[in-house]
Short mmCIF file of C-alpha atoms in Angstrom, two decimals:
data_model
loop_
_atom_site.label_atom_id
_atom_site.label_comp_id
_atom_site.label_asym_id
_atom_site.label_seq_id
_atom_site.Cartn_x
_atom_site.Cartn_y
_atom_site.Cartn_z
CA UNK A 1194 -33.14 -17.49 34.68
CA UNK A 1195 -34.02 -17.71 30.96
CA UNK A 1196 -33.91 -13.85 30.63
CA UNK A 1197 -30.61 -13.79 32.28
CA UNK A 1198 -28.99 -16.24 30.05
CA UNK A 1199 -30.55 -14.37 27.11
CA UNK A 1200 -29.08 -10.88 28.18
CA UNK A 1201 -25.61 -12.97 29.06
CA UNK A 1202 -25.57 -14.38 25.17
CA UNK A 1203 -26.38 -11.08 23.64
CA UNK A 1204 -23.75 -9.37 25.73
CA UNK A 1205 -21.28 -12.02 24.69
CA UNK A 1206 -22.38 -11.50 20.88
CA UNK A 1207 -22.14 -7.97 21.19
CA UNK A 1208 -18.43 -8.02 22.61
CA UNK A 1209 -17.38 -10.58 19.84
CA UNK A 1210 -18.71 -8.38 16.90
CA UNK A 1211 -16.79 -5.27 18.48
CA UNK A 1212 -13.72 -7.31 18.37
CA UNK A 1213 -14.30 -8.32 15.40
CA UNK A 1214 -14.65 -5.05 14.15
CA UNK A 1215 -11.80 -3.53 15.87
CA UNK A 1216 -9.48 -6.22 14.42
CA UNK A 1217 -10.26 -5.62 11.07
CA UNK A 1218 -9.92 -2.34 8.74
CA UNK A 1219 -10.76 0.83 10.08
CA UNK A 1220 -12.02 4.22 8.31
CA UNK A 1221 -8.92 6.35 7.65
CA UNK A 1222 -10.00 9.96 7.86
CA UNK A 1223 -9.50 12.11 4.82
CA UNK A 1224 -6.53 14.24 4.66
CA UNK A 1225 -2.89 13.76 4.89
CA UNK A 1226 -1.42 10.12 5.56
CA UNK A 1227 2.02 9.89 6.80
CA UNK A 1228 4.55 7.25 7.41
CA UNK A 1229 8.10 8.18 7.96
CA UNK A 1230 8.92 11.35 5.75
CA UNK A 1231 6.28 9.99 2.97
CA UNK A 1232 2.86 11.92 3.00
CA UNK A 1233 -0.15 10.84 0.79
CA UNK A 1234 -3.42 13.03 0.59
CA UNK A 1235 -6.23 10.57 0.47
CA UNK A 1236 -10.07 11.21 0.30
CA UNK A 1237 -12.72 9.49 2.99
CA UNK A 1238 -13.07 6.20 0.86
CA UNK A 1239 -9.83 4.29 2.44
CA UNK A 1240 -9.71 1.75 5.37
CA UNK A 1241 -6.41 1.11 7.11
CA UNK A 1242 -5.53 -2.41 6.96
CA UNK A 1243 -4.42 -4.18 10.35
CA UNK A 1244 -0.71 -5.35 10.58
CA UNK A 1245 -1.78 -8.93 11.00
CA UNK A 1246 -3.38 -8.96 7.66
CA UNK A 1247 -0.17 -7.86 6.08
CA UNK A 1248 2.90 -9.69 7.48
CA UNK A 1249 5.35 -8.96 4.67
CA UNK A 1250 5.46 -5.34 5.64
CA UNK A 1251 8.12 -3.39 7.72
CA UNK A 1252 7.44 -0.71 10.37
CA UNK A 1253 7.62 2.38 7.74
CA UNK A 1254 4.86 0.90 5.69
CA UNK A 1255 1.11 1.80 5.66
CA UNK A 1256 -1.35 -0.24 3.98
CA UNK A 1257 -4.87 1.07 2.88
CA UNK A 1258 -7.70 -0.44 1.27
CA UNK A 1259 -11.05 0.37 -0.36
CA UNK A 1260 -12.68 -2.77 -0.55
CA UNK A 1261 -10.74 -5.28 1.74
CA UNK A 1262 -6.94 -6.51 1.90
CA UNK A 1263 -8.15 -9.33 -0.33
CA UNK A 1264 -9.44 -7.14 -2.83
CA UNK A 1265 -7.23 -4.26 -2.92
CA UNK A 1266 -4.17 -2.47 -1.37
CA UNK A 1267 -2.44 0.95 -1.14
CA UNK A 1268 1.03 0.40 0.17
CA UNK A 1269 2.93 3.48 1.35
CA UNK A 1270 6.53 2.23 1.87
CA UNK A 1271 9.14 5.27 3.17
CA UNK A 1272 12.68 5.17 3.60
CA UNK A 1273 14.36 2.05 1.93
CA UNK A 1274 18.12 2.61 2.11
CA UNK A 1275 20.35 1.07 -0.05
CA UNK A 1276 20.84 -2.63 0.36
CA UNK A 1277 17.29 -3.01 1.65
CA UNK A 1278 14.16 -4.42 0.23
CA UNK A 1279 10.63 -3.26 0.45
CA UNK A 1280 9.28 -5.84 2.58
CA UNK A 1281 10.52 -8.09 5.29
CA UNK A 1282 13.49 -10.24 4.64
CA UNK A 1283 11.40 -13.61 4.66
CA UNK A 1284 9.38 -12.41 2.11
CA UNK A 1285 12.01 -11.05 -0.33
CA UNK A 1286 13.68 -14.29 -1.50
CA UNK A 1287 15.49 -13.60 -4.56
CA UNK A 1288 14.66 -9.80 -5.03
CA UNK A 1289 17.66 -7.46 -5.92
CA UNK A 1290 18.16 -5.07 -3.09
CA UNK A 1291 17.44 -1.28 -3.80
CA UNK A 1292 20.69 0.71 -5.13
CA UNK A 1293 20.38 4.45 -5.08
CA UNK A 1294 21.92 4.32 -8.67
CA UNK A 1295 19.05 2.54 -9.74
CA UNK A 1296 17.42 4.00 -13.08
CA UNK A 1297 13.59 4.59 -13.23
CA UNK A 1298 13.39 1.31 -15.28
CA UNK A 1299 15.41 -0.52 -12.51
CA UNK A 1300 13.37 0.90 -9.62
CA UNK A 1301 9.86 0.06 -11.64
CA UNK A 1302 11.56 -3.60 -11.87
CA UNK A 1303 12.66 -3.56 -8.39
CA UNK A 1304 8.84 -2.87 -6.84
CA UNK A 1305 7.55 -5.69 -9.62
CA UNK A 1306 10.00 -8.08 -8.21
CA UNK A 1307 9.39 -7.28 -4.44
CA UNK A 1308 5.52 -7.63 -4.68
CA UNK A 1309 6.16 -10.87 -7.01
CA UNK A 1310 8.22 -12.59 -4.07
CA UNK A 1311 6.14 -10.88 -0.93
CA UNK A 1312 2.68 -11.70 -2.15
CA UNK A 1313 2.91 -14.83 -4.38
CA UNK A 1314 6.37 -16.26 -3.68
CA UNK A 1315 7.38 -16.27 -7.04
CA UNK A 1316 4.47 -18.20 -8.22
CA UNK A 1317 3.27 -15.25 -10.31
CA UNK A 1318 5.03 -12.95 -12.68
CA UNK A 1319 4.69 -9.39 -12.42
CA UNK A 1320 5.77 -6.81 -14.96
CA UNK A 1321 6.25 -3.12 -14.72
CA UNK A 1322 4.67 -1.56 -18.05
CA UNK A 1323 4.20 1.93 -19.32
CA UNK A 1324 6.97 3.39 -17.22
CA UNK A 1325 7.45 7.02 -17.26
CA UNK A 1326 9.42 9.75 -15.65
CA UNK A 1327 7.09 11.52 -13.02
CA UNK A 1328 7.78 14.51 -10.49
CA UNK A 1329 6.29 14.61 -6.71
CA UNK A 1330 6.21 18.15 -5.83
CA UNK A 1331 9.42 19.13 -7.50
CA UNK A 1332 11.46 15.59 -6.88
CA UNK A 1333 12.05 13.51 -9.78
CA UNK A 1334 10.48 9.97 -9.89
CA UNK A 1335 8.87 7.50 -11.99
CA UNK A 1336 5.23 6.03 -12.41
CA UNK A 1337 4.16 2.98 -14.10
CA UNK A 1338 1.55 0.08 -14.28
CA UNK A 1339 1.81 -3.50 -12.90
CA UNK A 1340 0.63 -6.31 -14.87
CA UNK A 1341 0.18 -9.98 -12.97
CA UNK A 1342 0.22 -13.11 -14.87
CA UNK A 1343 0.02 -16.69 -13.80
CA UNK A 1344 -2.21 -17.96 -10.88
CA UNK A 1345 -3.51 -14.08 -10.19
CA UNK A 1346 -5.15 -11.60 -12.72
CA UNK A 1347 -4.29 -8.35 -10.81
CA UNK A 1348 -3.45 -5.12 -11.82
CA UNK A 1349 -1.47 -1.98 -10.19
CA UNK A 1350 -0.07 1.08 -10.73
CA UNK A 1351 2.96 2.64 -8.63
CA UNK A 1352 4.93 5.91 -8.26
CA UNK A 1353 8.48 6.03 -6.29
CA UNK A 1354 10.95 8.79 -6.05
CA UNK A 1355 14.56 9.02 -4.03
CA UNK A 1356 15.56 11.71 -1.76
CA UNK A 1357 19.17 11.40 0.00
CA UNK A 1358 19.32 7.93 -1.56
CA UNK A 1359 16.24 6.46 -0.09
CA UNK A 1360 13.45 5.04 -1.71
CA UNK A 1361 9.94 6.38 -1.26
CA UNK A 1362 6.98 4.58 -3.09
CA UNK A 1363 3.36 4.50 -3.25
CA UNK A 1364 1.99 1.00 -4.86
CA UNK A 1365 -1.89 0.40 -5.53
CA UNK A 1366 -2.65 -3.35 -6.44
CA UNK A 1367 -5.89 -4.59 -7.06
CA UNK A 1368 -7.28 -8.36 -7.51
CA UNK A 1369 -8.73 -8.03 -11.14
CA UNK A 1370 -8.81 -5.88 -14.15
CA UNK A 1371 -12.41 -4.67 -13.16
CA UNK A 1372 -11.38 -3.85 -9.55
CA UNK A 1373 -8.51 -1.91 -10.66
CA UNK A 1374 -10.51 0.13 -13.14
CA UNK A 1375 -13.13 1.07 -10.40
CA UNK A 1376 -10.50 2.48 -8.21
CA UNK A 1377 -7.74 3.48 -10.57
CA UNK A 1378 -8.78 7.34 -10.32
CA UNK A 1379 -8.54 7.47 -6.90
CA UNK A 1380 -5.60 5.42 -6.54
CA UNK A 1381 -3.65 7.71 -9.13
CA UNK A 1382 -4.72 10.77 -7.10
CA UNK A 1383 -3.35 9.53 -3.84
CA UNK A 1384 -0.02 8.30 -5.44
CA UNK A 1385 0.16 11.79 -7.47
CA UNK A 1386 -0.26 13.49 -3.80
CA UNK A 1387 3.08 11.84 -2.91
CA UNK A 1388 5.47 14.19 -1.12
CA UNK A 1389 8.76 14.09 0.90
CA UNK A 1390 8.40 15.98 4.12
CA UNK A 1391 10.85 16.42 7.05
CA UNK A 1392 7.84 17.44 9.21
CA UNK A 1393 6.09 15.46 11.32
CA UNK A 1394 2.11 15.84 11.71
CA UNK A 1395 -0.18 14.65 14.28
CA UNK A 1396 -3.45 12.68 13.50
CA UNK A 1397 -5.74 10.97 15.83
#
């Protein structure tokens, strides 16, 4: 009887561990990651973040991490139309909607204010700095860094470009300057690889 109880307890523990692993970040295979018409090439150091850990995101957003969603995030956000925000409306209070006529500086500010509202509810201040024009496979765009002040001490880097008046952006943000520096090179490589494609790829 004792042996049966022990087996049952171990079986229950194993099932709980499997469920916990299934609900957390899972490895993202190296190669091309796609959401909508936005593609990014990554190495094998990234994990996919479950939707429940990023409730602010919409359907055409993919979120990856290297150390965990509370440590760092790589947002891939595709196809933002005129009048839309990067994140769900309930996480975008006070954010000016995207306008295809925005300048590179305006786009950088739009991304910064969107993160500020979605991740900190406006309690932190995010500033876009070192804003530079940047090309993505022949498509003109912008790249910039993100500095956070207030209750958080995050740092990040982002790139964005528009095609057919729809905005596509890749954003990496880390919980601290040290964390950002550890992952900066890999994050920038992923952002630099961003491209627009009308073809759809299949991945497991």
